[in-house]
């Protein structure tokens, strides 16, 4: 997500090492980032764009003893001075201000998710038919979405050990400025509390429809999570137009067995907020662990 700088990563198993101690085992920042955040999968989802998913690393604090990466130098804010002194020596895709923002986050999971999402975005820029280079930092707007220049649209989501970015360029098609995209990822397996959110997330009609994906082996409880994810994607896609919170009940979503989704917008602002059309897609990814949902929303121009 740019030519810039980050500190080295260390390779010592379950050991916190200083930059000076690790000088013989540190990678160039770009190489380290590619290995620490490897690509999990990629998908083309027209007209939404390109999806790139990265596997998030775990640190020596985690419960997985098989991962050798120690992220303490990069992600431990108590070592910020060491990081700052070392950063200029190590090129990376991340902008220094993105790293600075990650350092302000209160816990390791948040830092990893943010860095993974930004790396997915930066790598996606290189994969466009006409690669795009964004020099400035991609920080966050007031709702946490990536703050991007107008010629690029992107949406980011993360869950457990995955961070994903849906990205497209609007340079080649000026009409795309009238549309926007949203992406979300959600666990497929229902939890004990899943049913308790049904009345908050779904309309009465949507609750009555649950079970429509049974032929795919998807239970009603799992379908509830899929619909929740689709609504999250709807919110991300339509927010740039409305600039307000959109409640779950303001959109009815119906996922179909072919991976498409019917979306009916029930915006409380009515005609005053404009007329929109929406298209949704979903699929199971990462060996069936997650639902990936993507939504495209277009503002319909009414000409007299």
PDB file of C-alpha atoms in Angstrom:
ATOM      1  CA  UNK A   1       0.000   0.000   0.000  1.00  0.00           C
ATOM      2  CA  UNK A   2       4.681   2.695  -1.014  1.00  0.00           C
ATOM      3  CA  UNK A   3       8.220   3.433  -1.208  1.00  0.00           C
ATOM      4  CA  UNK A   4       9.050   4.227   2.339  1.00  0.00           C
ATOM      5  CA  UNK A   5      10.705   2.833   5.420  1.00  0.00           C
ATOM      6  CA  UNK A   6      10.232   0.321   8.212  1.00  0.00           C
ATOM      7  CA  UNK A   7      12.432  -1.340  10.767  1.00  0.00           C
ATOM      8  CA  UNK A   8      13.875  -4.808  10.345  1.00  0.00           C
ATOM      9  CA  UNK A   9      12.033  -7.892  11.491  1.00  0.00           C
ATOM     10  CA  UNK A  10      13.833 -10.491  13.545  1.00  0.00           C
ATOM     11  CA  UNK A  11      13.767 -14.231  13.018  1.00  0.00           C
ATOM     12  CA  UNK A  12      14.712 -15.450  16.459  1.00  0.00           C
ATOM     13  CA  UNK A  13      12.180 -17.885  17.866  1.00  0.00           C
ATOM     14  CA  UNK A  14      10.375 -16.623  20.982  1.00  0.00           C
ATOM     15  CA  UNK A  15      13.140 -14.135  21.699  1.00  0.00           C
ATOM     16  CA  UNK A  16      12.994 -10.369  21.859  1.00  0.00           C
ATOM     17  CA  UNK A  17      16.097  -8.983  20.203  1.00  0.00           C
ATOM     18  CA  UNK A  18      17.322  -5.462  19.665  1.00  0.00           C
ATOM     19  CA  UNK A  19      18.157  -4.092  16.233  1.00  0.00           C
ATOM     20  CA  UNK A  20      21.867  -4.252  16.937  1.00  0.00           C
ATOM     21  CA  UNK A  21      21.685  -7.851  18.133  1.00  0.00           C
ATOM     22  CA  UNK A  22      19.652  -8.900  15.105  1.00  0.00           C
ATOM     23  CA  UNK A  23      21.805  -7.289  12.437  1.00  0.00           C
ATOM     24  CA  UNK A  24      22.962 -10.621  11.053  1.00  0.00           C
ATOM     25  CA  UNK A  25      19.484 -12.136  10.780  1.00  0.00           C
ATOM     26  CA  UNK A  26      17.338  -9.202   9.645  1.00  0.00           C
ATOM     27  CA  UNK A  27      15.754  -9.014   6.241  1.00  0.00           C
ATOM     28  CA  UNK A  28      15.223  -5.991   4.085  1.00  0.00           C
ATOM     29  CA  UNK A  29      11.819  -4.595   5.103  1.00  0.00           C
ATOM     30  CA  UNK A  30      10.199  -5.462   1.780  1.00  0.00           C
ATOM     31  CA  UNK A  31      11.269  -9.092   1.903  1.00  0.00           C
ATOM     32  CA  UNK A  32      10.298  -9.383   5.543  1.00  0.00           C
ATOM     33  CA  UNK A  33       6.848  -7.943   4.900  1.00  0.00           C
ATOM     34  CA  UNK A  34       6.255 -10.408   2.049  1.00  0.00           C
ATOM     35  CA  UNK A  35       7.163 -13.317   4.322  1.00  0.00           C
ATOM     36  CA  UNK A  36       5.454 -12.052   7.471  1.00  0.00           C
ATOM     37  CA  UNK A  37       2.199 -11.299   5.645  1.00  0.00           C
ATOM     38  CA  UNK A  38       2.010 -13.919   2.864  1.00  0.00           C
ATOM     39  CA  UNK A  39      -0.791 -13.914   0.317  1.00  0.00           C
ATOM     40  CA  UNK A  40      -3.614 -16.264   1.256  1.00  0.00           C
ATOM     41  CA  UNK A  41      -5.762 -15.874  -1.871  1.00  0.00           C
ATOM     42  CA  UNK A  42      -6.716 -13.469  -4.666  1.00  0.00           C
ATOM     43  CA  UNK A  43     -10.018 -13.056  -6.484  1.00  0.00           C
ATOM     44  CA  UNK A  44     -11.415 -10.903  -9.270  1.00  0.00           C
ATOM     45  CA  UNK A  45     -14.955  -9.782  -8.453  1.00  0.00           C
ATOM     46  CA  UNK A  46     -16.226  -7.525 -11.261  1.00  0.00           C
ATOM     47  CA  UNK A  47     -17.571  -4.890 -11.106  1.00  0.00           C
ATOM     48  CA  UNK A  48     -16.382  -4.568  -7.507  1.00  0.00           C
ATOM     49  CA  UNK A  49     -12.673  -4.992  -8.164  1.00  0.00           C
ATOM     50  CA  UNK A  50      -9.808  -7.209  -7.076  1.00  0.00           C
ATOM     51  CA  UNK A  51      -9.635  -8.948  -3.687  1.00  0.00           C
ATOM     52  CA  UNK A  52      -6.289  -9.702  -2.072  1.00  0.00           C
ATOM     53  CA  UNK A  53      -6.150 -11.560   1.252  1.00  0.00           C
ATOM     54  CA  UNK A  54      -3.064 -11.734   3.452  1.00  0.00           C
ATOM     55  CA  UNK A  55      -2.357 -14.144   6.255  1.00  0.00           C
ATOM     56  CA  UNK A  56      -1.557 -12.260   9.442  1.00  0.00           C
ATOM     57  CA  UNK A  57       1.547 -13.324  11.354  1.00  0.00           C
ATOM     58  CA  UNK A  58       1.605 -14.277  15.000  1.00  0.00           C
ATOM     59  CA  UNK A  59       4.154 -13.113  17.523  1.00  0.00           C
ATOM     60  CA  UNK A  60       5.981 -14.973  20.234  1.00  0.00           C
ATOM     61  CA  UNK A  61       3.093 -13.956  22.516  1.00  0.00           C
ATOM     62  CA  UNK A  62       0.687 -16.187  20.624  1.00  0.00           C
ATOM     63  CA  UNK A  63      -0.337 -19.730  21.336  1.00  0.00           C
ATOM     64  CA  UNK A  64       1.048 -21.076  18.059  1.00  0.00           C
ATOM     65  CA  UNK A  65       4.529 -22.484  18.772  1.00  0.00           C
ATOM     66  CA  UNK A  66       5.223 -23.305  15.129  1.00  0.00           C
ATOM     67  CA  UNK A  67       5.552 -19.709  13.918  1.00  0.00           C
ATOM     68  CA  UNK A  68       9.080 -18.360  14.188  1.00  0.00           C
ATOM     69  CA  UNK A  69       8.470 -14.669  13.558  1.00  0.00           C
ATOM     70  CA  UNK A  70       9.056 -12.295  16.450  1.00  0.00           C
ATOM     71  CA  UNK A  71       7.322  -8.966  15.834  1.00  0.00           C
ATOM     72  CA  UNK A  72       8.316  -7.247  19.036  1.00  0.00           C
ATOM     73  CA  UNK A  73      10.658  -4.731  17.405  1.00  0.00           C
ATOM     74  CA  UNK A  74       8.030  -3.626  14.896  1.00  0.00           C
ATOM     75  CA  UNK A  75       4.907  -3.820  17.030  1.00  0.00           C
ATOM     76  CA  UNK A  76       5.952  -3.106  20.600  1.00  0.00           C
ATOM     77  CA  UNK A  77       5.424   0.609  21.217  1.00  0.00           C
ATOM     78  CA  UNK A  78       7.925   0.518  24.092  1.00  0.00           C
ATOM     79  CA  UNK A  79      10.611   0.013  21.424  1.00  0.00           C
ATOM     80  CA  UNK A  80       9.514   3.002  19.372  1.00  0.00           C
ATOM     81  CA  UNK A  81      12.865   4.765  19.715  1.00  0.00           C
ATOM     82  CA  UNK A  82      14.669   1.742  18.323  1.00  0.00           C
ATOM     83  CA  UNK A  83      12.172   1.548  15.493  1.00  0.00           C
ATOM     84  CA  UNK A  84      12.547   5.221  14.623  1.00  0.00           C
ATOM     85  CA  UNK A  85      16.328   5.034  14.529  1.00  0.00           C
ATOM     86  CA  UNK A  86      16.277   1.962  12.315  1.00  0.00           C
ATOM     87  CA  UNK A  87      13.468   2.839   9.934  1.00  0.00           C
ATOM     88  CA  UNK A  88      15.432   4.896   7.428  1.00  0.00           C
ATOM     89  CA  UNK A  89      17.609   1.928   6.515  1.00  0.00           C
ATOM     90  CA  UNK A  90      14.870  -0.460   5.452  1.00  0.00           C
ATOM     91  CA  UNK A  91      12.625   0.043   2.392  1.00  0.00           C
ATOM     92  CA  UNK A  92       9.064  -1.248   2.534  1.00  0.00           C
ATOM     93  CA  UNK A  93       5.678  -0.881   0.918  1.00  0.00           C
ATOM     94  CA  UNK A  94       4.319   0.901   3.990  1.00  0.00           C
ATOM     95  CA  UNK A  95       4.432   4.654   4.481  1.00  0.00           C
ATOM     96  CA  UNK A  96       6.127   5.741   7.754  1.00  0.00           C
ATOM     97  CA  UNK A  97       2.937   7.468   8.912  1.00  0.00           C
ATOM     98  CA  UNK A  98       1.051   4.198   8.503  1.00  0.00           C
ATOM     99  CA  UNK A  99       3.572   2.540  10.767  1.00  0.00           C
ATOM    100  CA  UNK A 100       3.246   5.447  13.204  1.00  0.00           C
ATOM    101  CA  UNK A 101      -0.529   5.001  13.289  1.00  0.00           C
ATOM    102  CA  UNK A 102      -0.173   1.271  13.928  1.00  0.00           C
ATOM    103  CA  UNK A 103       2.092   2.078  16.872  1.00  0.00           C
ATOM    104  CA  UNK A 104      -0.690   4.085  18.528  1.00  0.00           C
ATOM    105  CA  UNK A 105      -3.020   1.085  18.645  1.00  0.00           C
ATOM    106  CA  UNK A 106      -3.471  -0.441  22.048  1.00  0.00           C
ATOM    107  CA  UNK A 107      -2.986  -4.138  21.345  1.00  0.00           C
ATOM    108  CA  UNK A 108      -1.026  -6.454  19.098  1.00  0.00           C
ATOM    109  CA  UNK A 109      -4.040  -7.827  17.218  1.00  0.00           C
ATOM    110  CA  UNK A 110      -5.139  -4.328  16.193  1.00  0.00           C
ATOM    111  CA  UNK A 111      -1.657  -3.466  14.957  1.00  0.00           C
ATOM    112  CA  UNK A 112      -1.342  -6.656  12.945  1.00  0.00           C
ATOM    113  CA  UNK A 113      -4.783  -6.208  11.378  1.00  0.00           C
ATOM    114  CA  UNK A 114      -4.081  -2.599  10.418  1.00  0.00           C
ATOM    115  CA  UNK A 115      -0.666  -3.383   8.935  1.00  0.00           C
ATOM    116  CA  UNK A 116      -2.040  -6.420   7.092  1.00  0.00           C
ATOM    117  CA  UNK A 117      -4.867  -4.379   5.587  1.00  0.00           C
ATOM    118  CA  UNK A 118      -2.540  -1.606   4.456  1.00  0.00           C
ATOM    119  CA  UNK A 119      -0.077  -4.090   2.966  1.00  0.00           C
ATOM    120  CA  UNK A 120      -2.933  -5.794   1.099  1.00  0.00           C
ATOM    121  CA  UNK A 121      -4.011  -2.431  -0.276  1.00  0.00           C
ATOM    122  CA  UNK A 122      -0.476  -1.477  -1.329  1.00  0.00           C
ATOM    123  CA  UNK A 123       0.133  -4.813  -3.030  1.00  0.00           C
ATOM    124  CA  UNK A 124      -3.213  -4.577  -4.807  1.00  0.00           C
ATOM    125  CA  UNK A 125      -2.207  -1.245  -6.313  1.00  0.00           C
ATOM    126  CA  UNK A 126       0.677  -2.999  -8.058  1.00  0.00           C
ATOM    127  CA  UNK A 127      -1.650  -5.634  -9.518  1.00  0.00           C
ATOM    128  CA  UNK A 128      -3.964  -3.275 -11.384  1.00  0.00           C
ATOM    129  CA  UNK A 129      -3.799  -3.429 -15.215  1.00  0.00           C
ATOM    130  CA  UNK A 130      -2.186   0.012 -14.944  1.00  0.00           C
ATOM    131  CA  UNK A 131      -0.340  -0.124 -11.595  1.00  0.00           C
ATOM    132  CA  UNK A 132      -0.874   2.892  -9.355  1.00  0.00           C
ATOM    133  CA  UNK A 133       1.628   4.391  -6.971  1.00  0.00           C
ATOM    134  CA  UNK A 134       0.303   6.426  -4.034  1.00  0.00           C
ATOM    135  CA  UNK A 135       3.007   8.457  -2.362  1.00  0.00           C
ATOM    136  CA  UNK A 136       1.040   9.752   0.618  1.00  0.00           C
ATOM    137  CA  UNK A 137       0.092   7.735   3.686  1.00  0.00           C
ATOM    138  CA  UNK A 138      -3.229   5.908   3.544  1.00  0.00           C
ATOM    139  CA  UNK A 139      -4.614   6.700   6.973  1.00  0.00           C
ATOM    140  CA  UNK A 140      -8.248   6.540   8.159  1.00  0.00           C
ATOM    141  CA  UNK A 141     -11.296   8.733   7.850  1.00  0.00           C
ATOM    142  CA  UNK A 142     -13.682   9.457  10.716  1.00  0.00           C
ATOM    143  CA  UNK A 143     -15.311   6.023  10.328  1.00  0.00           C
ATOM    144  CA  UNK A 144     -12.072   4.064  10.056  1.00  0.00           C
ATOM    145  CA  UNK A 145     -12.146   3.527   6.273  1.00  0.00           C
ATOM    146  CA  UNK A 146      -8.935   3.994   4.269  1.00  0.00           C
ATOM    147  CA  UNK A 147      -8.547   7.639   3.230  1.00  0.00           C
ATOM    148  CA  UNK A 148      -7.620   7.406  -0.460  1.00  0.00           C
ATOM    149  CA  UNK A 149      -7.211   9.786  -3.388  1.00  0.00           C
ATOM    150  CA  UNK A 150     -10.272  10.074  -5.626  1.00  0.00           C
ATOM    151  CA  UNK A 151      -8.878   7.894  -8.426  1.00  0.00           C
ATOM    152  CA  UNK A 152      -8.793   4.754  -6.248  1.00  0.00           C
ATOM    153  CA  UNK A 153     -11.524   2.982  -4.282  1.00  0.00           C
ATOM    154  CA  UNK A 154     -10.792   0.390  -1.635  1.00  0.00           C
ATOM    155  CA  UNK A 155     -12.408  -1.363   1.286  1.00  0.00           C
ATOM    156  CA  UNK A 156     -10.620  -3.365   3.986  1.00  0.00           C
ATOM    157  CA  UNK A 157     -11.749  -6.027   6.439  1.00  0.00           C
ATOM    158  CA  UNK A 158     -10.069  -8.459   8.784  1.00  0.00           C
ATOM    159  CA  UNK A 159     -11.016 -11.417  10.921  1.00  0.00           C
ATOM    160  CA  UNK A 160      -8.841 -13.677  13.021  1.00  0.00           C
ATOM    161  CA  UNK A 161      -5.708 -14.362  10.933  1.00  0.00           C
ATOM    162  CA  UNK A 162      -6.850 -12.811   7.633  1.00  0.00           C
ATOM    163  CA  UNK A 163      -6.766  -9.234   6.344  1.00  0.00           C
ATOM    164  CA  UNK A 164      -8.392  -8.495   2.995  1.00  0.00           C
ATOM    165  CA  UNK A 165      -8.606  -5.552   0.632  1.00  0.00           C
ATOM    166  CA  UNK A 166     -11.056  -4.994  -2.216  1.00  0.00           C
ATOM    167  CA  UNK A 167      -9.633  -2.392  -4.614  1.00  0.00           C
ATOM    168  CA  UNK A 168     -10.320  -0.873  -7.992  1.00  0.00           C
ATOM    169  CA  UNK A 169      -9.145   2.086 -10.027  1.00  0.00           C
ATOM    170  CA  UNK A 170     -11.665   4.691 -11.197  1.00  0.00           C
ATOM    171  CA  UNK A 171      -9.239   6.349 -13.611  1.00  0.00           C
ATOM    172  CA  UNK A 172     -10.308   4.341 -16.648  1.00  0.00           C
ATOM    173  CA  UNK A 173     -14.055   4.830 -16.125  1.00  0.00           C
ATOM    174  CA  UNK A 174     -15.104   8.266 -14.832  1.00  0.00           C
ATOM    175  CA  UNK A 175     -18.660   7.006 -14.257  1.00  0.00           C
ATOM    176  CA  UNK A 176     -17.336   4.812 -11.478  1.00  0.00           C
ATOM    177  CA  UNK A 177     -17.119   7.942  -9.348  1.00  0.00           C
ATOM    178  CA  UNK A 178     -20.901   7.553  -8.984  1.00  0.00           C
ATOM    179  CA  UNK A 179     -20.427   4.159  -7.358  1.00  0.00           C
ATOM    180  CA  UNK A 180     -18.515   2.722  -4.448  1.00  0.00           C
ATOM    181  CA  UNK A 181     -17.506  -0.658  -3.043  1.00  0.00           C
ATOM    182  CA  UNK A 182     -17.504  -2.427   0.301  1.00  0.00           C
ATOM    183  CA  UNK A 183     -16.025  -5.703   1.526  1.00  0.00           C
ATOM    184  CA  UNK A 184     -16.353  -7.784   4.663  1.00  0.00           C
ATOM    185  CA  UNK A 185     -15.195 -11.143   5.965  1.00  0.00           C
ATOM    186  CA  UNK A 186     -16.990 -13.164   8.618  1.00  0.00           C
ATOM    187  CA  UNK A 187     -16.565 -16.550  10.258  1.00  0.00           C
ATOM    188  CA  UNK A 188     -18.863 -19.213   8.789  1.00  0.00           C
ATOM    189  CA  UNK A 189     -19.219 -21.280  11.936  1.00  0.00           C
ATOM    190  CA  UNK A 190     -21.998 -19.948  14.205  1.00  0.00           C
ATOM    191  CA  UNK A 191     -21.269 -19.234  17.847  1.00  0.00           C
ATOM    192  CA  UNK A 192     -23.573 -19.846  20.830  1.00  0.00           C
ATOM    193  CA  UNK A 193     -24.653 -16.196  20.706  1.00  0.00           C
ATOM    194  CA  UNK A 194     -25.389 -16.094  16.956  1.00  0.00           C
ATOM    195  CA  UNK A 195     -29.160 -16.514  17.160  1.00  0.00           C
ATOM    196  CA  UNK A 196     -29.424 -13.695  19.694  1.00  0.00           C
ATOM    197  CA  UNK A 197     -28.496 -11.109  17.047  1.00  0.00           C
ATOM    198  CA  UNK A 198     -31.161 -12.168  14.538  1.00  0.00           C
ATOM    199  CA  UNK A 199     -33.792  -9.598  15.511  1.00  0.00           C
ATOM    200  CA  UNK A 200     -31.213  -6.793  15.602  1.00  0.00           C
ATOM    201  CA  UNK A 201     -29.605  -7.617  12.252  1.00  0.00           C
ATOM    202  CA  UNK A 202     -32.455  -9.033  10.134  1.00  0.00           C
ATOM    203  CA  UNK A 203     -35.850  -7.719   9.144  1.00  0.00           C
ATOM    204  CA  UNK A 204     -38.858  -9.929   9.764  1.00  0.00           C
ATOM    205  CA  UNK A 205     -38.858 -11.018   6.124  1.00  0.00           C
ATOM    206  CA  UNK A 206     -35.169 -11.917   6.257  1.00  0.00           C
ATOM    207  CA  UNK A 207     -35.707 -14.004   9.392  1.00  0.00           C
ATOM    208  CA  UNK A 208     -38.483 -15.912   7.643  1.00  0.00           C
ATOM    209  CA  UNK A 209     -36.221 -16.577   4.641  1.00  0.00           C
ATOM    210  CA  UNK A 210     -33.381 -18.216   6.604  1.00  0.00           C
ATOM    211  CA  UNK A 211     -32.604 -21.702   5.328  1.00  0.00           C
ATOM    212  CA  UNK A 212     -32.431 -20.844   1.644  1.00  0.00           C
ATOM    213  CA  UNK A 213     -28.828 -22.058   1.377  1.00  0.00           C
ATOM    214  CA  UNK A 214     -29.443 -25.473   2.927  1.00  0.00           C
ATOM    215  CA  UNK A 215     -28.647 -27.185  -0.379  1.00  0.00           C
ATOM    216  CA  UNK A 216     -25.069 -25.909   0.020  1.00  0.00           C
ATOM    217  CA  UNK A 217     -24.810 -27.300   3.539  1.00  0.00           C
ATOM    218  CA  UNK A 218     -25.126 -23.814   5.080  1.00  0.00           C
ATOM    219  CA  UNK A 219     -27.336 -23.784   8.158  1.00  0.00           C
ATOM    220  CA  UNK A 220     -29.757 -21.019   9.018  1.00  0.00           C
ATOM    221  CA  UNK A 221     -27.413 -19.839  11.778  1.00  0.00           C
ATOM    222  CA  UNK A 222     -24.484 -19.600   9.371  1.00  0.00           C
ATOM    223  CA  UNK A 223     -26.682 -17.846   6.814  1.00  0.00           C
ATOM    224  CA  UNK A 224     -27.495 -15.266   9.480  1.00  0.00           C
ATOM    225  CA  UNK A 225     -23.759 -14.518   9.740  1.00  0.00           C
ATOM    226  CA  UNK A 226     -23.551 -14.283   5.948  1.00  0.00           C
ATOM    227  CA  UNK A 227     -26.371 -11.762   5.856  1.00  0.00           C
ATOM    228  CA  UNK A 228     -24.704  -9.829   8.672  1.00  0.00           C
ATOM    229  CA  UNK A 229     -21.521  -9.682   6.582  1.00  0.00           C
ATOM    230  CA  UNK A 230     -23.399  -8.555   3.472  1.00  0.00           C
ATOM    231  CA  UNK A 231     -24.951  -5.708   5.454  1.00  0.00           C
ATOM    232  CA  UNK A 232     -21.531  -4.680   6.714  1.00  0.00           C
ATOM    233  CA  UNK A 233     -20.397  -4.503   3.086  1.00  0.00           C
ATOM    234  CA  UNK A 234     -23.497  -2.479   2.175  1.00  0.00           C
ATOM    235  CA  UNK A 235     -22.699   0.012   4.915  1.00  0.00           C
ATOM    236  CA  UNK A 236     -19.098   0.426   3.766  1.00  0.00           C
ATOM    237  CA  UNK A 237     -20.158   0.904   0.149  1.00  0.00           C
ATOM    238  CA  UNK A 238     -22.912   3.440   0.768  1.00  0.00           C
ATOM    239  CA  UNK A 239     -21.354   5.458   3.575  1.00  0.00           C
ATOM    240  CA  UNK A 240     -19.293   7.736   1.251  1.00  0.00           C
ATOM    241  CA  UNK A 241     -22.582   8.929  -0.268  1.00  0.00           C
ATOM    242  CA  UNK A 242     -24.664   9.318   2.899  1.00  0.00           C
ATOM    243  CA  UNK A 243     -21.932  10.114   5.456  1.00  0.00           C
ATOM    244  CA  UNK A 244     -24.052   8.672   8.250  1.00  0.00           C
ATOM    245  CA  UNK A 245     -24.563   5.429  10.121  1.00  0.00           C
ATOM    246  CA  UNK A 246     -26.769   3.023   8.176  1.00  0.00           C
ATOM    247  CA  UNK A 247     -28.699   0.640  10.422  1.00  0.00           C
ATOM    248  CA  UNK A 248     -29.012  -3.081   9.706  1.00  0.00           C
ATOM    249  CA  UNK A 249     -32.745  -2.668   9.107  1.00  0.00           C
ATOM    250  CA  UNK A 250     -32.107  -0.190   6.272  1.00  0.00           C
ATOM    251  CA  UNK A 251     -31.057  -2.944   3.893  1.00  0.00           C
ATOM    252  CA  UNK A 252     -32.589  -6.322   3.121  1.00  0.00           C
ATOM    253  CA  UNK A 253     -30.118  -8.824   1.662  1.00  0.00           C
ATOM    254  CA  UNK A 254     -30.849 -12.214   0.141  1.00  0.00           C
ATOM    255  CA  UNK A 255     -27.861 -14.434  -0.682  1.00  0.00           C
ATOM    256  CA  UNK A 256     -28.430 -16.916  -3.514  1.00  0.00           C
ATOM    257  CA  UNK A 257     -26.850 -20.299  -4.126  1.00  0.00           C
ATOM    258  CA  UNK A 258     -24.969 -18.993  -7.183  1.00  0.00           C
ATOM    259  CA  UNK A 259     -22.984 -16.508  -5.068  1.00  0.00           C
ATOM    260  CA  UNK A 260     -25.009 -13.438  -6.011  1.00  0.00           C
ATOM    261  CA  UNK A 261     -27.129 -11.439  -3.581  1.00  0.00           C
ATOM    262  CA  UNK A 262     -30.261  -9.376  -3.995  1.00  0.00           C
ATOM    263  CA  UNK A 263     -30.061  -6.109  -2.053  1.00  0.00           C
ATOM    264  CA  UNK A 264     -33.050  -3.889  -1.337  1.00  0.00           C
ATOM    265  CA  UNK A 265     -32.219  -0.547   0.280  1.00  0.00           C
ATOM    266  CA  UNK A 266     -34.755   0.804   2.770  1.00  0.00           C
ATOM    267  CA  UNK A 267     -32.994   4.040   3.640  1.00  0.00           C
ATOM    268  CA  UNK A 268     -34.726   6.045   6.339  1.00  0.00           C
ATOM    269  CA  UNK A 269     -33.921   9.284   4.509  1.00  0.00           C
ATOM    270  CA  UNK A 270     -35.990   8.136   1.537  1.00  0.00           C
ATOM    271  CA  UNK A 271     -35.878  10.103  -1.697  1.00  0.00           C
ATOM    272  CA  UNK A 272     -34.103  12.986   0.021  1.00  0.00           C
ATOM    273  CA  UNK A 273     -30.931  10.894   0.183  1.00  0.00           C
ATOM    274  CA  UNK A 274     -31.073   9.902  -3.469  1.00  0.00           C
ATOM    275  CA  UNK A 275     -31.788   6.750  -5.420  1.00  0.00           C
ATOM    276  CA  UNK A 276     -29.306   3.876  -5.268  1.00  0.00           C
ATOM    277  CA  UNK A 277     -28.939   0.438  -6.759  1.00  0.00           C
ATOM    278  CA  UNK A 278     -26.789  -2.260  -5.185  1.00  0.00           C
ATOM    279  CA  UNK A 279     -25.270  -5.564  -6.212  1.00  0.00           C
ATOM    280  CA  UNK A 280     -23.764  -8.137  -3.860  1.00  0.00           C
ATOM    281  CA  UNK A 281     -21.581 -11.206  -4.170  1.00  0.00           C
ATOM    282  CA  UNK A 282     -20.470 -13.771  -1.620  1.00  0.00           C
ATOM    283  CA  UNK A 283     -18.458 -16.950  -1.365  1.00  0.00           C
ATOM    284  CA  UNK A 284     -16.784 -19.178   1.161  1.00  0.00           C
ATOM    285  CA  UNK A 285     -13.003 -18.807   1.304  1.00  0.00           C
ATOM    286  CA  UNK A 286      -9.994 -20.170   3.154  1.00  0.00           C
ATOM    287  CA  UNK A 287     -11.162 -23.786   3.057  1.00  0.00           C
ATOM    288  CA  UNK A 288     -14.662 -22.815   4.094  1.00  0.00           C
ATOM    289  CA  UNK A 289     -13.662 -20.938   7.239  1.00  0.00           C
ATOM    290  CA  UNK A 290     -14.993 -17.538   6.222  1.00  0.00           C
ATOM    291  CA  UNK A 291     -17.708 -15.830   4.232  1.00  0.00           C
ATOM    292  CA  UNK A 292     -16.318 -13.158   1.929  1.00  0.00           C
ATOM    293  CA  UNK A 293     -18.880 -10.565   0.861  1.00  0.00           C
ATOM    294  CA  UNK A 294     -18.522  -7.675  -1.562  1.00  0.00           C
ATOM    295  CA  UNK A 295     -21.079  -5.020  -2.455  1.00  0.00           C
ATOM    296  CA  UNK A 296     -21.207  -2.452  -5.247  1.00  0.00           C
ATOM    297  CA  UNK A 297     -23.512   0.552  -4.751  1.00  0.00           C
ATOM    298  CA  UNK A 298     -24.278   3.052  -7.497  1.00  0.00           C
ATOM    299  CA  UNK A 299     -26.054   6.364  -7.171  1.00  0.00           C
ATOM    300  CA  UNK A 300     -28.670   6.700  -9.875  1.00  0.00           C
ATOM    301  CA  UNK A 301     -28.730  10.099 -11.535  1.00  0.00           C
ATOM    302  CA  UNK A 302     -32.213  11.276 -12.348  1.00  0.00           C
ATOM    303  CA  UNK A 303     -32.305  13.464 -15.450  1.00  0.00           C
ATOM    304  CA  UNK A 304     -35.332  15.607 -16.168  1.00  0.00           C
TER     305      UNK A 304
END
